[in-house]
Short mmCIF file of N, CA, C and O in Angstrom, two decimals:
data_model
loop_
_atom_site.label_atom_id
_atom_site.label_comp_id
_atom_site.label_asym_id
_atom_site.label_seq_id
_atom_site.Cartn_x
_atom_site.Cartn_y
_atom_site.Cartn_z
N UNK Q 1 166.06 12.13 63.49
CA UNK Q 1 167.12 12.91 64.04
C UNK Q 1 167.94 12.02 65.01
O UNK Q 1 167.38 11.25 65.80
N UNK Q 2 169.29 12.09 64.90
CA UNK Q 2 170.16 11.25 65.72
C UNK Q 2 170.38 11.99 67.02
O UNK Q 2 170.62 13.21 67.07
N UNK Q 3 170.37 11.27 68.13
CA UNK Q 3 170.67 11.81 69.42
C UNK Q 3 172.13 11.58 69.70
O UNK Q 3 172.56 10.45 69.98
N UNK Q 4 172.87 12.63 69.57
CA UNK Q 4 174.33 12.56 69.74
C UNK Q 4 174.76 12.96 71.12
O UNK Q 4 175.93 13.28 71.31
N UNK Q 5 173.91 13.05 72.10
CA UNK Q 5 174.22 13.50 73.42
C UNK Q 5 175.09 12.54 74.18
O UNK Q 5 175.80 12.85 75.10
N UNK Q 6 174.95 11.22 73.82
CA UNK Q 6 175.80 10.23 74.54
C UNK Q 6 176.73 9.60 73.48
O UNK Q 6 176.33 8.64 72.75
N UNK Q 7 177.95 10.11 73.40
CA UNK Q 7 178.91 9.53 72.40
C UNK Q 7 179.37 8.18 72.81
O UNK Q 7 179.50 7.86 74.05
N UNK Q 8 179.53 7.35 71.85
CA UNK Q 8 180.04 6.01 72.09
C UNK Q 8 181.31 5.86 71.30
O UNK Q 8 181.49 6.40 70.22
N UNK Q 9 182.27 5.15 71.95
CA UNK Q 9 183.55 4.94 71.28
C UNK Q 9 183.75 3.44 71.12
O UNK Q 9 183.73 2.67 72.03
N UNK Q 10 183.78 3.06 69.81
CA UNK Q 10 184.02 1.64 69.57
C UNK Q 10 185.06 1.56 68.44
O UNK Q 10 185.28 2.47 67.65
N UNK Q 11 185.78 0.42 68.49
CA UNK Q 11 186.74 0.16 67.40
C UNK Q 11 186.12 -0.63 66.30
O UNK Q 11 185.12 -1.33 66.55
N UNK Q 12 186.63 -0.58 65.08
CA UNK Q 12 186.10 -1.31 64.00
C UNK Q 12 186.06 -2.83 64.23
O UNK Q 12 185.16 -3.56 63.91
N UNK Q 13 187.13 -3.32 64.95
CA UNK Q 13 187.17 -4.77 65.20
C UNK Q 13 186.11 -5.17 66.20
O UNK Q 13 185.57 -6.30 66.17
N UNK Q 14 185.70 -4.29 67.16
CA UNK Q 14 184.69 -4.60 68.10
C UNK Q 14 183.30 -4.71 67.48
O UNK Q 14 182.44 -5.45 67.88
N UNK Q 15 183.10 -3.85 66.46
CA UNK Q 15 181.81 -3.89 65.76
C UNK Q 15 181.74 -5.00 64.68
O UNK Q 15 180.61 -5.36 64.24
N UNK Q 16 182.80 -5.59 64.34
CA UNK Q 16 182.80 -6.52 63.18
C UNK Q 16 183.50 -7.81 63.63
O UNK Q 16 184.75 -7.93 63.46
N UNK Q 17 182.77 -8.80 64.18
CA UNK Q 17 183.38 -10.06 64.58
C UNK Q 17 183.98 -10.85 63.39
O UNK Q 17 184.79 -11.66 63.56
N UNK Q 18 183.52 -10.53 62.19
CA UNK Q 18 184.03 -11.19 61.00
C UNK Q 18 185.45 -10.79 60.72
O UNK Q 18 186.16 -11.42 59.96
N UNK Q 19 185.97 -9.65 61.28
CA UNK Q 19 187.29 -9.25 61.06
C UNK Q 19 188.27 -10.19 61.67
O UNK Q 19 189.24 -10.53 61.02
N UNK Q 20 187.99 -10.75 62.84
CA UNK Q 20 188.88 -11.82 63.44
C UNK Q 20 188.88 -13.03 62.59
O UNK Q 20 189.90 -13.66 62.40
N UNK Q 21 187.68 -13.43 62.08
CA UNK Q 21 187.62 -14.61 61.15
C UNK Q 21 188.42 -14.35 59.92
O UNK Q 21 189.15 -15.27 59.50
N UNK Q 22 188.38 -13.18 59.37
CA UNK Q 22 189.10 -12.85 58.16
C UNK Q 22 190.57 -12.91 58.45
O UNK Q 22 191.34 -13.50 57.64
N UNK Q 23 191.04 -12.40 59.58
CA UNK Q 23 192.44 -12.43 59.89
C UNK Q 23 192.90 -13.85 60.05
O UNK Q 23 193.97 -14.23 59.53
N UNK Q 24 192.11 -14.76 60.70
CA UNK Q 24 192.57 -16.11 60.86
C UNK Q 24 192.55 -16.79 59.53
O UNK Q 24 193.43 -17.66 59.25
N UNK Q 25 191.53 -16.49 58.60
CA UNK Q 25 191.53 -17.05 57.27
C UNK Q 25 192.75 -16.69 56.50
O UNK Q 25 193.35 -17.50 55.80
N UNK Q 26 193.10 -15.45 56.56
CA UNK Q 26 194.35 -14.95 55.86
C UNK Q 26 195.59 -15.60 56.37
O UNK Q 26 196.49 -15.97 55.59
N UNK Q 27 195.67 -15.78 57.70
CA UNK Q 27 196.84 -16.44 58.26
C UNK Q 27 196.89 -17.91 57.79
O UNK Q 27 197.99 -18.41 57.51
N UNK Q 28 195.73 -18.58 57.70
CA UNK Q 28 195.68 -19.92 57.22
C UNK Q 28 196.09 -19.99 55.73
O UNK Q 28 196.78 -20.96 55.34
N UNK Q 29 195.74 -18.97 54.95
CA UNK Q 29 196.09 -18.96 53.56
C UNK Q 29 197.64 -18.82 53.44
O UNK Q 29 198.26 -19.54 52.62
N UNK Q 30 198.20 -17.96 54.28
CA UNK Q 30 199.68 -17.83 54.23
C UNK Q 30 200.36 -19.16 54.64
O UNK Q 30 201.33 -19.64 53.98
N UNK Q 31 199.86 -19.83 55.63
CA UNK Q 31 200.38 -21.11 56.08
C UNK Q 31 200.25 -22.15 54.95
O UNK Q 31 201.18 -22.95 54.72
N UNK Q 32 199.12 -22.15 54.28
CA UNK Q 32 198.90 -23.06 53.17
C UNK Q 32 199.87 -22.75 51.97
O UNK Q 32 200.43 -23.67 51.35
N UNK Q 33 200.11 -21.45 51.74
CA UNK Q 33 201.06 -21.08 50.72
C UNK Q 33 202.49 -21.60 51.03
O UNK Q 33 203.18 -22.11 50.15
N UNK Q 34 202.87 -21.47 52.29
CA UNK Q 34 204.18 -21.98 52.70
C UNK Q 34 204.23 -23.52 52.51
O UNK Q 34 205.25 -24.00 52.10
N UNK Q 35 203.19 -24.14 52.97
CA UNK Q 35 203.13 -25.63 52.78
C UNK Q 35 203.20 -26.04 51.34
O UNK Q 35 203.81 -27.01 50.99
N UNK Q 36 202.57 -25.28 50.47
CA UNK Q 36 202.55 -25.54 49.08
C UNK Q 36 203.95 -25.42 48.51
O UNK Q 36 204.40 -26.27 47.66
N UNK Q 37 204.71 -24.45 48.96
CA UNK Q 37 206.09 -24.27 48.43
C UNK Q 37 206.98 -25.43 48.86
O UNK Q 37 207.87 -25.81 48.15
N UNK Q 38 206.67 -26.00 50.02
CA UNK Q 38 207.50 -27.08 50.53
C UNK Q 38 207.05 -28.49 49.96
O UNK Q 38 207.77 -29.45 50.09
N UNK Q 39 205.87 -28.53 49.41
CA UNK Q 39 205.38 -29.80 49.00
C UNK Q 39 206.03 -30.24 47.68
O UNK Q 39 206.65 -29.45 46.94
N UNK Q 40 205.81 -31.49 47.35
CA UNK Q 40 206.40 -32.02 46.10
C UNK Q 40 205.61 -31.51 44.90
O UNK Q 40 204.50 -31.05 44.99
N UNK Q 41 206.19 -31.68 43.69
CA UNK Q 41 205.53 -31.22 42.44
C UNK Q 41 204.26 -32.05 42.13
O UNK Q 41 203.37 -31.49 41.59
N UNK Q 42 204.22 -33.23 42.54
CA UNK Q 42 203.04 -34.02 42.22
C UNK Q 42 201.80 -33.60 43.01
O UNK Q 42 200.72 -33.61 42.43
N UNK Q 43 201.99 -33.27 44.24
CA UNK Q 43 200.84 -32.84 45.01
C UNK Q 43 200.59 -31.39 44.95
O UNK Q 43 199.58 -30.85 45.45
N UNK Q 44 201.52 -30.66 44.29
CA UNK Q 44 201.40 -29.22 44.23
C UNK Q 44 200.15 -28.73 43.45
O UNK Q 44 199.58 -27.74 43.78
N UNK Q 45 199.82 -29.45 42.40
CA UNK Q 45 198.74 -29.00 41.57
C UNK Q 45 197.40 -29.06 42.34
O UNK Q 45 196.59 -28.16 42.25
N UNK Q 46 197.17 -30.09 43.14
CA UNK Q 46 195.97 -30.19 43.95
C UNK Q 46 195.94 -29.11 45.05
O UNK Q 46 194.92 -28.48 45.30
N UNK Q 47 197.12 -28.91 45.69
CA UNK Q 47 197.18 -27.86 46.73
C UNK Q 47 197.02 -26.50 46.13
O UNK Q 47 196.40 -25.61 46.72
N UNK Q 48 197.55 -26.27 44.97
CA UNK Q 48 197.47 -24.99 44.22
C UNK Q 48 195.99 -24.68 43.95
O UNK Q 48 195.54 -23.53 44.10
N UNK Q 49 195.23 -25.64 43.53
CA UNK Q 49 193.83 -25.43 43.27
C UNK Q 49 193.09 -25.03 44.54
O UNK Q 49 192.24 -24.18 44.54
N UNK Q 50 193.39 -25.76 45.65
CA UNK Q 50 192.75 -25.40 46.92
C UNK Q 50 193.14 -24.02 47.35
O UNK Q 50 192.32 -23.25 47.85
N UNK Q 51 194.41 -23.68 47.17
CA UNK Q 51 194.90 -22.39 47.52
C UNK Q 51 194.19 -21.28 46.71
O UNK Q 51 193.83 -20.25 47.24
N UNK Q 52 194.06 -21.51 45.38
CA UNK Q 52 193.33 -20.58 44.50
C UNK Q 52 191.89 -20.32 45.01
O UNK Q 52 191.41 -19.20 45.05
N UNK Q 53 191.27 -21.40 45.41
CA UNK Q 53 189.88 -21.30 45.87
C UNK Q 53 189.83 -20.49 47.18
O UNK Q 53 188.97 -19.62 47.33
N UNK Q 54 190.74 -20.77 48.10
CA UNK Q 54 190.78 -20.02 49.35
C UNK Q 54 191.05 -18.56 49.12
O UNK Q 54 190.56 -17.70 49.78
N UNK Q 55 191.97 -18.29 48.19
CA UNK Q 55 192.23 -16.88 47.81
C UNK Q 55 191.00 -16.15 47.24
O UNK Q 55 190.77 -15.02 47.55
N UNK Q 56 190.28 -16.88 46.41
CA UNK Q 56 189.00 -16.32 45.85
C UNK Q 56 188.07 -15.93 47.01
O UNK Q 56 187.38 -14.90 47.00
N UNK Q 57 187.89 -16.89 47.96
CA UNK Q 57 187.03 -16.66 49.08
C UNK Q 57 187.50 -15.51 49.93
O UNK Q 57 186.67 -14.68 50.31
N UNK Q 58 188.84 -15.45 50.18
CA UNK Q 58 189.37 -14.32 50.93
C UNK Q 58 189.09 -12.98 50.23
O UNK Q 58 188.83 -11.96 50.82
N UNK Q 59 189.31 -12.97 48.94
CA UNK Q 59 189.15 -11.77 48.13
C UNK Q 59 187.64 -11.31 48.20
O UNK Q 59 187.32 -10.13 48.42
N UNK Q 60 186.72 -12.25 48.17
CA UNK Q 60 185.29 -12.00 48.29
C UNK Q 60 185.01 -11.41 49.72
O UNK Q 60 184.30 -10.45 49.83
N UNK Q 61 185.57 -12.00 50.73
CA UNK Q 61 185.38 -11.57 52.08
C UNK Q 61 185.93 -10.14 52.26
O UNK Q 61 185.33 -9.30 52.95
N UNK Q 62 187.05 -9.85 51.65
CA UNK Q 62 187.66 -8.53 51.79
C UNK Q 62 186.79 -7.50 51.05
O UNK Q 62 186.63 -6.36 51.52
N UNK Q 63 186.16 -7.86 49.94
CA UNK Q 63 185.28 -6.91 49.25
C UNK Q 63 184.09 -6.61 50.13
O UNK Q 63 183.62 -5.52 50.19
N UNK Q 64 183.54 -7.67 50.80
CA UNK Q 64 182.38 -7.49 51.65
C UNK Q 64 182.76 -6.55 52.80
O UNK Q 64 181.99 -5.71 53.19
N UNK Q 65 183.94 -6.81 53.39
CA UNK Q 65 184.35 -5.93 54.52
C UNK Q 65 184.56 -4.55 54.05
O UNK Q 65 184.23 -3.56 54.83
N UNK Q 66 185.11 -4.33 52.90
CA UNK Q 66 185.33 -3.00 52.38
C UNK Q 66 184.01 -2.30 52.15
O UNK Q 66 183.82 -1.12 52.54
N UNK Q 67 183.05 -2.99 51.61
CA UNK Q 67 181.71 -2.36 51.40
C UNK Q 67 181.07 -2.02 52.71
O UNK Q 67 180.49 -0.95 52.85
N UNK Q 68 181.24 -2.89 53.74
CA UNK Q 68 180.66 -2.65 55.02
C UNK Q 68 181.31 -1.39 55.60
O UNK Q 68 180.68 -0.54 56.26
N UNK Q 69 182.64 -1.29 55.56
CA UNK Q 69 183.38 -0.15 56.11
C UNK Q 69 182.97 1.15 55.37
O UNK Q 69 182.81 2.17 56.02
N UNK Q 70 182.79 1.12 54.11
CA UNK Q 70 182.37 2.26 53.34
C UNK Q 70 181.01 2.72 53.83
O UNK Q 70 180.77 3.88 54.04
N UNK Q 71 180.08 1.78 53.95
CA UNK Q 71 178.73 2.11 54.41
C UNK Q 71 178.71 2.69 55.79
O UNK Q 71 178.00 3.69 56.09
N UNK Q 72 179.48 2.13 56.72
CA UNK Q 72 179.62 2.67 58.07
C UNK Q 72 180.18 4.03 58.09
O UNK Q 72 179.77 4.94 58.82
N UNK Q 73 181.20 4.25 57.24
CA UNK Q 73 181.82 5.58 57.17
C UNK Q 73 180.89 6.59 56.67
O UNK Q 73 180.79 7.73 57.16
N UNK Q 74 180.11 6.28 55.66
CA UNK Q 74 179.09 7.19 55.10
C UNK Q 74 178.09 7.51 56.19
O UNK Q 74 177.63 8.66 56.26
N UNK Q 75 177.63 6.52 56.86
CA UNK Q 75 176.61 6.68 57.91
C UNK Q 75 177.14 7.62 58.98
O UNK Q 75 176.44 8.49 59.46
N UNK Q 76 178.38 7.43 59.40
CA UNK Q 76 179.04 8.26 60.42
C UNK Q 76 179.16 9.72 59.90
O UNK Q 76 178.92 10.68 60.68
N UNK Q 77 179.56 9.87 58.69
CA UNK Q 77 179.66 11.16 58.09
C UNK Q 77 178.27 11.89 58.06
O UNK Q 77 178.16 13.10 58.31
N UNK Q 78 177.28 11.16 57.63
CA UNK Q 78 175.94 11.73 57.64
C UNK Q 78 175.42 12.14 59.01
O UNK Q 78 174.86 13.14 59.22
N UNK Q 79 175.75 11.28 59.99
CA UNK Q 79 175.37 11.60 61.38
C UNK Q 79 176.10 12.83 61.85
O UNK Q 79 175.47 13.70 62.52
N UNK Q 80 177.38 12.95 61.53
CA UNK Q 80 178.12 14.20 61.89
C UNK Q 80 177.57 15.41 61.19
O UNK Q 80 177.40 16.44 61.80
N UNK Q 81 177.21 15.27 59.94
CA UNK Q 81 176.66 16.41 59.23
C UNK Q 81 175.29 16.80 59.78
O UNK Q 81 175.05 17.98 59.95
N UNK Q 82 174.49 15.82 60.16
CA UNK Q 82 173.18 16.12 60.75
C UNK Q 82 173.42 16.83 62.11
O UNK Q 82 172.70 17.85 62.43
N UNK Q 83 174.37 16.36 62.87
CA UNK Q 83 174.62 16.94 64.22
C UNK Q 83 175.06 18.43 64.10
O UNK Q 83 174.56 19.31 64.78
N UNK Q 84 175.96 18.65 63.12
CA UNK Q 84 176.42 20.02 62.90
C UNK Q 84 175.33 20.95 62.48
O UNK Q 84 175.21 22.12 62.86
N UNK Q 85 174.45 20.44 61.56
CA UNK Q 85 173.34 21.28 61.15
C UNK Q 85 172.32 21.48 62.18
O UNK Q 85 171.70 22.55 62.35
N UNK Q 86 172.10 20.54 63.02
CA UNK Q 86 171.09 20.58 64.14
C UNK Q 86 171.65 21.47 65.33
O UNK Q 86 170.84 22.19 65.93
N UNK Q 87 172.87 21.38 65.58
CA UNK Q 87 173.45 22.05 66.74
C UNK Q 87 174.77 22.73 66.41
O UNK Q 87 175.79 22.34 66.82
N UNK Q 88 174.68 23.84 65.66
CA UNK Q 88 175.94 24.48 65.19
C UNK Q 88 176.74 25.09 66.29
O UNK Q 88 177.96 25.02 66.24
N UNK Q 89 176.13 25.68 67.34
CA UNK Q 89 176.92 26.31 68.40
C UNK Q 89 177.67 25.26 69.24
O UNK Q 89 178.81 25.46 69.67
N UNK Q 90 176.98 24.14 69.44
CA UNK Q 90 177.68 23.02 70.19
C UNK Q 90 178.86 22.54 69.36
O UNK Q 90 179.90 22.23 69.94
N UNK Q 91 178.72 22.46 68.10
CA UNK Q 91 179.79 22.00 67.22
C UNK Q 91 180.94 22.91 67.25
O UNK Q 91 182.10 22.58 67.31
N UNK Q 92 180.63 24.21 67.21
CA UNK Q 92 181.71 25.25 67.33
C UNK Q 92 182.40 25.12 68.65
O UNK Q 92 183.66 25.25 68.71
N UNK Q 93 181.69 24.95 69.73
CA UNK Q 93 182.32 24.81 71.07
C UNK Q 93 183.18 23.57 71.14
O UNK Q 93 184.34 23.64 71.68
N UNK Q 94 182.76 22.45 70.54
CA UNK Q 94 183.55 21.22 70.56
C UNK Q 94 184.85 21.44 69.76
O UNK Q 94 185.94 21.10 70.17
N UNK Q 95 184.72 22.10 68.55
CA UNK Q 95 185.86 22.41 67.70
C UNK Q 95 186.85 23.30 68.44
O UNK Q 95 188.09 23.08 68.42
N UNK Q 96 186.38 24.31 69.11
CA UNK Q 96 187.23 25.24 69.89
C UNK Q 96 187.93 24.49 71.04
O UNK Q 96 189.11 24.72 71.26
N UNK Q 97 187.19 23.60 71.71
CA UNK Q 97 187.79 22.88 72.80
C UNK Q 97 188.94 21.93 72.29
O UNK Q 97 189.98 21.85 72.88
N UNK Q 98 188.69 21.24 71.21
CA UNK Q 98 189.70 20.38 70.62
C UNK Q 98 190.91 21.18 70.15
O UNK Q 98 192.05 20.80 70.43
N UNK Q 99 190.60 22.33 69.57
CA UNK Q 99 191.71 23.24 69.17
C UNK Q 99 192.58 23.73 70.30
O UNK Q 99 193.75 23.76 70.29
N UNK Q 100 191.87 24.03 71.40
CA UNK Q 100 192.53 24.47 72.61
C UNK Q 100 193.43 23.34 73.14
O UNK Q 100 194.60 23.58 73.50
N UNK Q 101 192.88 22.15 73.22
CA UNK Q 101 193.72 21.03 73.73
C UNK Q 101 194.85 20.68 72.84
O UNK Q 101 196.00 20.42 73.38
N UNK Q 102 194.73 20.73 71.57
CA UNK Q 102 195.82 20.48 70.62
C UNK Q 102 196.84 21.57 70.84
O UNK Q 102 198.08 21.30 70.88
N UNK Q 103 196.46 22.82 70.98
CA UNK Q 103 197.38 23.91 71.23
C UNK Q 103 198.17 23.72 72.51
O UNK Q 103 199.35 24.00 72.57
N UNK Q 104 197.51 23.26 73.54
CA UNK Q 104 198.14 23.00 74.83
C UNK Q 104 199.17 21.93 74.68
O UNK Q 104 200.28 22.02 75.24
N UNK Q 105 198.81 20.89 73.94
CA UNK Q 105 199.76 19.74 73.79
C UNK Q 105 200.94 20.16 72.99
O UNK Q 105 202.12 19.77 73.25
N UNK Q 106 200.72 20.97 71.93
CA UNK Q 106 201.87 21.38 71.13
C UNK Q 106 202.74 22.37 71.90
O UNK Q 106 203.95 22.39 71.77
N UNK Q 107 202.08 23.27 72.75
CA UNK Q 107 202.88 24.20 73.53
C UNK Q 107 203.71 23.60 74.58
O UNK Q 107 204.74 24.18 75.02
N UNK Q 108 203.44 22.38 74.96
CA UNK Q 108 204.22 21.73 75.98
C UNK Q 108 205.53 21.16 75.47
O UNK Q 108 206.44 20.89 76.22
N UNK Q 109 205.68 21.08 74.19
CA UNK Q 109 206.90 20.48 73.57
C UNK Q 109 208.00 21.40 73.56
O UNK Q 109 208.30 22.43 73.51
#
């Protein structure tokens, strides 16, 4: 049973240090692509092969990140489902409170 009495708020980037690495890798790939376009035709074939390899690696990294995100989302959904089934009245109270706050915000406009 999950103890949901202490909610934690984290961002996906804070949980996944690989996200920063992926961003820097993708920026490097874009820089390499620009350099490839500026390079001469003779050296372009070697640079193109390197670029293709880096693109394959980035694609593989993106698939891993996607699988990780899907797994985390499923786990969060299961935790929410367990919480609602374990504490239905608390869930109703939270939903009513959120609805009240949204109504107040909309009413101010």
